[in-house]
GROMACS .gro file of C-alpha atoms in nm:
model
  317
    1UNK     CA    1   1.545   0.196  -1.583
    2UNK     CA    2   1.738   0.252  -1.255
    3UNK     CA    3   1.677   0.091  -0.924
    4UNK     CA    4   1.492   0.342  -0.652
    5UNK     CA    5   1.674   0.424  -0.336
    6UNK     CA    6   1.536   0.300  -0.023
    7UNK     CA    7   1.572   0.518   0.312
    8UNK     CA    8   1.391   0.413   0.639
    9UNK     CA    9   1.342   0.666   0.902
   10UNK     CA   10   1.643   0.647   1.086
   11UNK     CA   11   1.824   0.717   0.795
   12UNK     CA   12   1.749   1.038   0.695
   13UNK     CA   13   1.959   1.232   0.910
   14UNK     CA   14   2.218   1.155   0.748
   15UNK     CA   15   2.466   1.285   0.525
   16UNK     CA   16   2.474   1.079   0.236
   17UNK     CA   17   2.102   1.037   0.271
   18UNK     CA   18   1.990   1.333   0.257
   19UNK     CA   19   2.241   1.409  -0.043
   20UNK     CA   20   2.089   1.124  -0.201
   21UNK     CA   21   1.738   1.229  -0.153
   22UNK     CA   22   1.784   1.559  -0.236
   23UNK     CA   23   1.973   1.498  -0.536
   24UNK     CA   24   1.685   1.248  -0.705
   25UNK     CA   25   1.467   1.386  -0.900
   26UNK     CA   26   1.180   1.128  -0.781
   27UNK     CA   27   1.135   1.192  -0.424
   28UNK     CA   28   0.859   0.936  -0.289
   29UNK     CA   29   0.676   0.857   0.063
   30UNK     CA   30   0.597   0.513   0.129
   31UNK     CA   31   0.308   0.374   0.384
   32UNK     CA   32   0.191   0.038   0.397
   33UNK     CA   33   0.180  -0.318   0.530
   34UNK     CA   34   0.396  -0.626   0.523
   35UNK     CA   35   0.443  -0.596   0.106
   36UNK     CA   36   0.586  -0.254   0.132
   37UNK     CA   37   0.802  -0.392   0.470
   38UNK     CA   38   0.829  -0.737   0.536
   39UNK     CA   39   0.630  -1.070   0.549
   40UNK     CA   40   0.967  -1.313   0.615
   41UNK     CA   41   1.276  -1.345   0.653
   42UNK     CA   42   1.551  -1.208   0.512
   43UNK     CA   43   1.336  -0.893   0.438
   44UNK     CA   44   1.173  -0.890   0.110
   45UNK     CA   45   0.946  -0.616  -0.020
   46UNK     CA   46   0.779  -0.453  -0.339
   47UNK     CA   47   0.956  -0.151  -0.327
   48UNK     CA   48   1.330  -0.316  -0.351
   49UNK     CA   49   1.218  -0.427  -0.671
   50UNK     CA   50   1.115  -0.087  -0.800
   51UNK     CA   51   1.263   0.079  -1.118
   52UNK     CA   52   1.184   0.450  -1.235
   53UNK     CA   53   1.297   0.647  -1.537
   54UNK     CA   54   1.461   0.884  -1.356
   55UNK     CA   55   1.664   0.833  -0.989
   56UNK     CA   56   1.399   0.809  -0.733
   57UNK     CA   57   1.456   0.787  -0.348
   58UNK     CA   58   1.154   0.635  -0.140
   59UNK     CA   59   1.136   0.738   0.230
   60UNK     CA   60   0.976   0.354   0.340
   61UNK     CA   61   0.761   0.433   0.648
   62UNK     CA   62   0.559   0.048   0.606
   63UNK     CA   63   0.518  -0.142   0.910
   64UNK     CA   64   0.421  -0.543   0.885
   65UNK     CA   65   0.066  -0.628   0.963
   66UNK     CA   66  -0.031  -0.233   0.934
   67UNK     CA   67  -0.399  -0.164   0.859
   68UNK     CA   68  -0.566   0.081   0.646
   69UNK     CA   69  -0.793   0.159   0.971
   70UNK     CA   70  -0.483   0.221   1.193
   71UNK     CA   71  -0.302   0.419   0.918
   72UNK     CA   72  -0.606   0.674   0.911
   73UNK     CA   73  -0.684   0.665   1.256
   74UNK     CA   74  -0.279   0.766   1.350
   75UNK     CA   75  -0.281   1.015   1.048
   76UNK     CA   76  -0.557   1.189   1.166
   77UNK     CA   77  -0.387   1.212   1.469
   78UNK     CA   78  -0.070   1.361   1.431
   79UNK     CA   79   0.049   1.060   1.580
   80UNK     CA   80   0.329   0.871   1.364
   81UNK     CA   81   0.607   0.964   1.129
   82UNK     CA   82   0.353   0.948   0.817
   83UNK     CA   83   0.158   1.218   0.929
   84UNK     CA   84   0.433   1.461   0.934
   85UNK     CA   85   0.560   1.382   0.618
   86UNK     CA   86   0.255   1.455   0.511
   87UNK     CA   87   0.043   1.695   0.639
   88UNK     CA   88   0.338   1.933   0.845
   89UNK     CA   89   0.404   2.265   0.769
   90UNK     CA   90   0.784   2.197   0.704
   91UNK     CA   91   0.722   1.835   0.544
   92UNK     CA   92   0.858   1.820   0.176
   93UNK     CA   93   0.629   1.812  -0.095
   94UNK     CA   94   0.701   1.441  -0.244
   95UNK     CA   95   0.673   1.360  -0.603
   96UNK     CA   96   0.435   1.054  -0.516
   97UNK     CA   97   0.289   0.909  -0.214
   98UNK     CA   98   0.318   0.494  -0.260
   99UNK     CA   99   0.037   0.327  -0.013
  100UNK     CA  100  -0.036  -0.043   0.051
  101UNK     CA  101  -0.310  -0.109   0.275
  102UNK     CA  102  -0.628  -0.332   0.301
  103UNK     CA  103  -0.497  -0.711   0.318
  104UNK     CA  104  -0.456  -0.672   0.667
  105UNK     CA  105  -0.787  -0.522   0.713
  106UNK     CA  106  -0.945  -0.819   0.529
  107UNK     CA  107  -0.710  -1.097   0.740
  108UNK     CA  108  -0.849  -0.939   1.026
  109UNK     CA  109  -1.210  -0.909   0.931
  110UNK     CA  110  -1.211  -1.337   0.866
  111UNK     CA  111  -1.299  -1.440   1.163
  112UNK     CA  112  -1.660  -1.195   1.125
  113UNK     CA  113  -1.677  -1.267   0.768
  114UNK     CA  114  -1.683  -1.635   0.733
  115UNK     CA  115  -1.971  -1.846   0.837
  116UNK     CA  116  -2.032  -2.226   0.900
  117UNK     CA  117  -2.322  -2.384   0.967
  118UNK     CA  118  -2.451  -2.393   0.561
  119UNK     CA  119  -2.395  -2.592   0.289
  120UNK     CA  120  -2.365  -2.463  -0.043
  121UNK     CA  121  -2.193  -2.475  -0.354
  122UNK     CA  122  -2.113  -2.118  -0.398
  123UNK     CA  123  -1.819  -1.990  -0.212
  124UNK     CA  124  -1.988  -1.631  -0.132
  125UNK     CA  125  -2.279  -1.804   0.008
  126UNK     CA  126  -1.974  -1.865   0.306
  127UNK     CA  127  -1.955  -1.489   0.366
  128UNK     CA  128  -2.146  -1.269   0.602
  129UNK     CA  129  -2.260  -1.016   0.399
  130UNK     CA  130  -2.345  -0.751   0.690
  131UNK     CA  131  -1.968  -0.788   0.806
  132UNK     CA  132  -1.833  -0.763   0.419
  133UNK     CA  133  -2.040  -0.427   0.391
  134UNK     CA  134  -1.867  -0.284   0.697
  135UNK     CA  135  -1.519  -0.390   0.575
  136UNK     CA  136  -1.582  -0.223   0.286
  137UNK     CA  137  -1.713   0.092   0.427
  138UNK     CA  138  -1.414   0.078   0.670
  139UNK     CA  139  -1.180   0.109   0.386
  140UNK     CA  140  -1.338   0.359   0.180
  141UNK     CA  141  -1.360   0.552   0.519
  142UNK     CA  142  -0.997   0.495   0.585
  143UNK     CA  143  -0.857   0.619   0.244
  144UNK     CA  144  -1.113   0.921   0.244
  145UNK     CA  145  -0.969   1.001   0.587
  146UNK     CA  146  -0.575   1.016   0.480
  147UNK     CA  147  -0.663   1.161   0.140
  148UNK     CA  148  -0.846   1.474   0.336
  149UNK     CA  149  -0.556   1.482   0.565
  150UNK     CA  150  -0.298   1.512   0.254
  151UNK     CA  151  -0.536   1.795   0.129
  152UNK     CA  152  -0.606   1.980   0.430
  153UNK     CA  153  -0.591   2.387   0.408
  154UNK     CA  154  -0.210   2.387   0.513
  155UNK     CA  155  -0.084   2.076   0.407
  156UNK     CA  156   0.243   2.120   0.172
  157UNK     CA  157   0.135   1.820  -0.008
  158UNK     CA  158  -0.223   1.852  -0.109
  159UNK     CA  159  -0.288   1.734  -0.469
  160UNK     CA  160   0.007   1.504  -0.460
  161UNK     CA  161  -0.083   1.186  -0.661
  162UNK     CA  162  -0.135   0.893  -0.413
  163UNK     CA  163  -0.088   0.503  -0.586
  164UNK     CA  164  -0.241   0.209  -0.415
  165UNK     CA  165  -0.195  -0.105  -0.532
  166UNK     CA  166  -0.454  -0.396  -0.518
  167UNK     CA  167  -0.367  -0.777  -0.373
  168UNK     CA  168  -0.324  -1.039  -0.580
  169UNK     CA  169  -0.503  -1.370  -0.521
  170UNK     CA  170  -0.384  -1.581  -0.245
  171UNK     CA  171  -0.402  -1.934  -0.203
  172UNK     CA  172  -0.523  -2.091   0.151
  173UNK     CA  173  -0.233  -2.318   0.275
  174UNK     CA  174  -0.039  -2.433   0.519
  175UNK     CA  175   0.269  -2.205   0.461
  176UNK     CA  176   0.356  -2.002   0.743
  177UNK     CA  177   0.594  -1.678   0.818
  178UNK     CA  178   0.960  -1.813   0.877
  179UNK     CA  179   1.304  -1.704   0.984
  180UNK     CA  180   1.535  -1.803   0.675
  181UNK     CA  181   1.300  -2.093   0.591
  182UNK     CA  182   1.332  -2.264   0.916
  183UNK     CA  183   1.154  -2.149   1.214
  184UNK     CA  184   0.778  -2.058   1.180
  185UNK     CA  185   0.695  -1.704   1.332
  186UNK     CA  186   0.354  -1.674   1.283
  187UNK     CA  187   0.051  -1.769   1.030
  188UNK     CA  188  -0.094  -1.928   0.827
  189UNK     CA  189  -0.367  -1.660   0.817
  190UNK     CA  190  -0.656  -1.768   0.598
  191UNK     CA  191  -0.710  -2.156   0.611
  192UNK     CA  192  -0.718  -2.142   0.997
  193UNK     CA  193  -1.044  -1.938   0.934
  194UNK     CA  194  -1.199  -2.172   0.675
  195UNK     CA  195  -1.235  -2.486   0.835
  196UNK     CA  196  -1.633  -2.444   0.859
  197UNK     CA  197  -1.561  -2.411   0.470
  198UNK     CA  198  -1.568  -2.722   0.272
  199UNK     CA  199  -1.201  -2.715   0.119
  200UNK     CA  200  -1.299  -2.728  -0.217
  201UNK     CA  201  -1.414  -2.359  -0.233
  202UNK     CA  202  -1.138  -2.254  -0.016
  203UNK     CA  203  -0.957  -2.103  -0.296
  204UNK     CA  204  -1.254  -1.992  -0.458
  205UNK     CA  205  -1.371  -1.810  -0.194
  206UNK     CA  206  -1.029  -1.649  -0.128
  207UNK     CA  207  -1.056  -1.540  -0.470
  208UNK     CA  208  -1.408  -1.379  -0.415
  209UNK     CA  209  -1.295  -1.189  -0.075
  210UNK     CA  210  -0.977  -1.033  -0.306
  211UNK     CA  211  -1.198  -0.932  -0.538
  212UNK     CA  212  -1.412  -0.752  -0.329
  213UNK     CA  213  -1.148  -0.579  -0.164
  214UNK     CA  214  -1.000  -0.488  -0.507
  215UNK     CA  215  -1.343  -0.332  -0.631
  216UNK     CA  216  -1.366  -0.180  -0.320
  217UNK     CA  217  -1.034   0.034  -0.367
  218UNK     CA  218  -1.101   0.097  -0.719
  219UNK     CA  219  -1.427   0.262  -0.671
  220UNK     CA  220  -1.245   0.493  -0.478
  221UNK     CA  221  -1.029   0.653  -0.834
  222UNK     CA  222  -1.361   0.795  -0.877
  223UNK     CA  223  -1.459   0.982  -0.576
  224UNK     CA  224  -1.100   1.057  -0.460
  225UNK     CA  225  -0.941   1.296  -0.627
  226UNK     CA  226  -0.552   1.273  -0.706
  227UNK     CA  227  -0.607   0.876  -0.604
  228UNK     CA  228  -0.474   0.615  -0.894
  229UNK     CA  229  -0.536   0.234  -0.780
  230UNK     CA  230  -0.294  -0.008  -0.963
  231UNK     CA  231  -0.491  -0.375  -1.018
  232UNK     CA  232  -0.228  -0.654  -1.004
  233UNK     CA  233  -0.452  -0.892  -0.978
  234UNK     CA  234  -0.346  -1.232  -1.164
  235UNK     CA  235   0.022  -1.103  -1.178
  236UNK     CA  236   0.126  -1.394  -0.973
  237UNK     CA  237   0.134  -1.787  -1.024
  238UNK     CA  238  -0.104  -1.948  -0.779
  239UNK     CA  239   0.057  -2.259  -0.562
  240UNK     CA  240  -0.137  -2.602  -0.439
  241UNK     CA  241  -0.349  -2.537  -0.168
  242UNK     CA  242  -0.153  -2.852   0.005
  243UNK     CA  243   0.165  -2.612  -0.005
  244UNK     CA  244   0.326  -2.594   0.330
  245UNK     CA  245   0.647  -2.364   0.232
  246UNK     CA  246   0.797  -2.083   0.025
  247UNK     CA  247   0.705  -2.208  -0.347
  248UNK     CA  248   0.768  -2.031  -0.725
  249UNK     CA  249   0.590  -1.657  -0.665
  250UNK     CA  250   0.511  -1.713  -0.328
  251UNK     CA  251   0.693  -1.697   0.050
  252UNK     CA  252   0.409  -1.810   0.204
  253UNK     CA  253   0.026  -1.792   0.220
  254UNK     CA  254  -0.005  -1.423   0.220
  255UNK     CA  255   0.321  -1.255   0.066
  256UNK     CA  256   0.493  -1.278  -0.265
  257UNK     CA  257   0.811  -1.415  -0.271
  258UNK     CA  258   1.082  -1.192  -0.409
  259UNK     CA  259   1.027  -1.373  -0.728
  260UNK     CA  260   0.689  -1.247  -0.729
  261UNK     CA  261   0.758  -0.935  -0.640
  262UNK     CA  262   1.029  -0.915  -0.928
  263UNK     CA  263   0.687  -0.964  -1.145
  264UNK     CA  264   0.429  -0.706  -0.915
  265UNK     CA  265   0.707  -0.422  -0.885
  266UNK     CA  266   0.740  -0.345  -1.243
  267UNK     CA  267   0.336  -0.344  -1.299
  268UNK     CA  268   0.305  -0.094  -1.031
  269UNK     CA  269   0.591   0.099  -1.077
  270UNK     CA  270   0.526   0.184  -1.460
  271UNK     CA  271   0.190   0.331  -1.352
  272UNK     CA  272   0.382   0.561  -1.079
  273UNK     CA  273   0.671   0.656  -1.387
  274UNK     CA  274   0.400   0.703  -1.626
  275UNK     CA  275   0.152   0.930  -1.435
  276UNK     CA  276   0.469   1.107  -1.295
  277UNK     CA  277   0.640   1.160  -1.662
  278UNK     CA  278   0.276   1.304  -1.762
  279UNK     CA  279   0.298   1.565  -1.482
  280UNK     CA  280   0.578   1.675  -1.521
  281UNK     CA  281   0.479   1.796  -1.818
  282UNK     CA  282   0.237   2.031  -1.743
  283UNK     CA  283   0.386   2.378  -1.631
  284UNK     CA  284   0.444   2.479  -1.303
  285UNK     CA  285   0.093   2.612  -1.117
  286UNK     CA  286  -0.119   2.366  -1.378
  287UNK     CA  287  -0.465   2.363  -1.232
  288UNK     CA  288  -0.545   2.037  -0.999
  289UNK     CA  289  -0.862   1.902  -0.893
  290UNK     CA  290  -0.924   1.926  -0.550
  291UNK     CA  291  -1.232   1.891  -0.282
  292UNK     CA  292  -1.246   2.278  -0.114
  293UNK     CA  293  -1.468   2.333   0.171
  294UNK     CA  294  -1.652   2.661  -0.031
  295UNK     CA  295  -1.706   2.415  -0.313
  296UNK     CA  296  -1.453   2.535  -0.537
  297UNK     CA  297  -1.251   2.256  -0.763
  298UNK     CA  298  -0.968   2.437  -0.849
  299UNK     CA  299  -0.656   2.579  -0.664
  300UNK     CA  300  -0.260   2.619  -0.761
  301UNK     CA  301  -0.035   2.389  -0.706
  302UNK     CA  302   0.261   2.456  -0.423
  303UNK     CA  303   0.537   2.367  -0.642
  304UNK     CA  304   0.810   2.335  -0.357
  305UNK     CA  305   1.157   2.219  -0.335
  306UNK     CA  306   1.278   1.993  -0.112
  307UNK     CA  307   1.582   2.235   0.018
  308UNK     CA  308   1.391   2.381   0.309
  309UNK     CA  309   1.311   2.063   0.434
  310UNK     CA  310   1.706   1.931   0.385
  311UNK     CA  311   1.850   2.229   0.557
  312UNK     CA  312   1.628   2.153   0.877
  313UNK     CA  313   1.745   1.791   0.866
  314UNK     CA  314   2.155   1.958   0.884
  315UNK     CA  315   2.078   2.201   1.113
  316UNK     CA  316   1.933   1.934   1.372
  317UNK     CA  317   2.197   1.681   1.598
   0.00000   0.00000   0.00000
């Protein structure tokens, strides 16, 4: 298994990058949130940890604290780098498109979903169901959104496979974001919004929230076509709630350590080699299963090179 090749955007101008992109035979786009990016420092990220078959380059467009909602809301757009890649008429056609998206969408949606004022011993008797149902619409609206953008008439990379991984459970703590261990920069990001909670269900109603956010993505394999969702729930060790630093597979509160991300890489990387080993397989203009607006399932696959795209990059200063 060999290590993938990580480019961000400023990088692919040059030289050696584009040589190195064009000459892997895995060429991958990556969107997402703090996982794909950063949730600390130094930087630390799922993707560093990736291994593939064959060489791969990824093209990491993730931005910390990124939400499924703004990704689709941009993409349909025009209006960031991930669009282009995607949907533009001289965009490469990529291999794989790698997303992570929905924990911020949940982290944001706390402070609607949990509610005080009861007492219970069930930890989803804590959540506003009326503001879980419109999380969860919001992300199956989001992904449908960037998934008809990817397929769109024109787009040189309709049909291309997109993975999404799920979250794995998190533990409300104290543990914070912080510079080499030392100075906080921001969080913690769920226990803040628990405190009409009793503690004791703290954890078990994190659990419940990542689980409805991981059913809610998997549903989607089903109605979106060329869309594989990678569960890595349980992956990790869990740490004491009392935690108030980087322990075992965990930085802090919300992101894997790299330890843990030695552990999630691997589970979500085999399903990307896997699925991609089984298409290349199938000869070139293999029949794919897309949406088309006169009802028709079927269409040939653009099986473009990336050279086009490359030469562009050389001629530009």
């Amino acid at each position: 298994m060999r290590n993938a090749w990580i480019l961000r955007p400023h990088q692919i101008k040059s030289r050696s990058a584009r040589g190195k992109l064009e000459r892997s035979e895995l060429k991958v786009l990556a969107k997402g949130d703090s996982w794909f990016s950063t949730g600390s420092f130094p930087v630390c990220n799922m993707l560093q940890q990736m291994q593939f078959s064959r060489s791969a380059c990824i093209l990491n467009l993730a931005i910390p604290g990124d939400t499924a909602a703004a990704m689709s809301e941009r993409i349909q757009n025009w209006n960031d780098e991930f669009s282009f890649q995607v949907g533009a008429h001289d965009a490469p056609r990529w291999d794989a498109i790698l997303m992570s998206a929905g924990g911020n969408d949940l982290i944001n949606a706390l402070p609607h979903l949990i509610r005080g004022g009861i007492n219970s011993h069930r930890a989803s008797d804590y959540v506003d169901s009326e503001a879980l149902f419109a999380l969860e619409q919001g992300l199956v609206a989001s992904y449908a959104r960037i998934v008809s953008f990817r397929d769109h008439e024109s787009s040189p990379n309709r049909g291309v496979p997109i993975f999404v991984h799920t979250y794995d459970y998190m533990t409300p703590s104290c543990a914070p974001a912080r510079f080499y261990d030392l100075v906080t920069i921001t969080g913690p990001w769920l226990s803040p919004q628990m405190r009409a909670v009793p503690r004791h269900l703290w954890v078990a109603l994190s659990n419940y929230l990542v689980d409805r956010v991981a059913n809610t993505l998997r549903s989607l394999e089903v109605t979106l076509p060329n869309f594989v969702v990678i569960d890595t729930r349980g992956t990790l060790c869990s740490v004491r709630p009392e935690t108030s630093r980087r322990c075992g597979d965990w930085q802090n509160e919300i992101h894997p350590s790299r330890a843990g991300y030695q552990k999630l890489a691997p589970a979500v990387a085999s399903v990307v080699d896997r699925h991609l080993r089984r298409s290349a397989e199938r000869p070139c203009g293999a029949d794919v299963s897309l949406p088309r607006s006169d009802d028709e399932s079927r269409f040939i696959t653009d099986c473009g090179s990336m050279a086009g795209f490359l030469r562009r990059l050389r001629m530009q200063p």
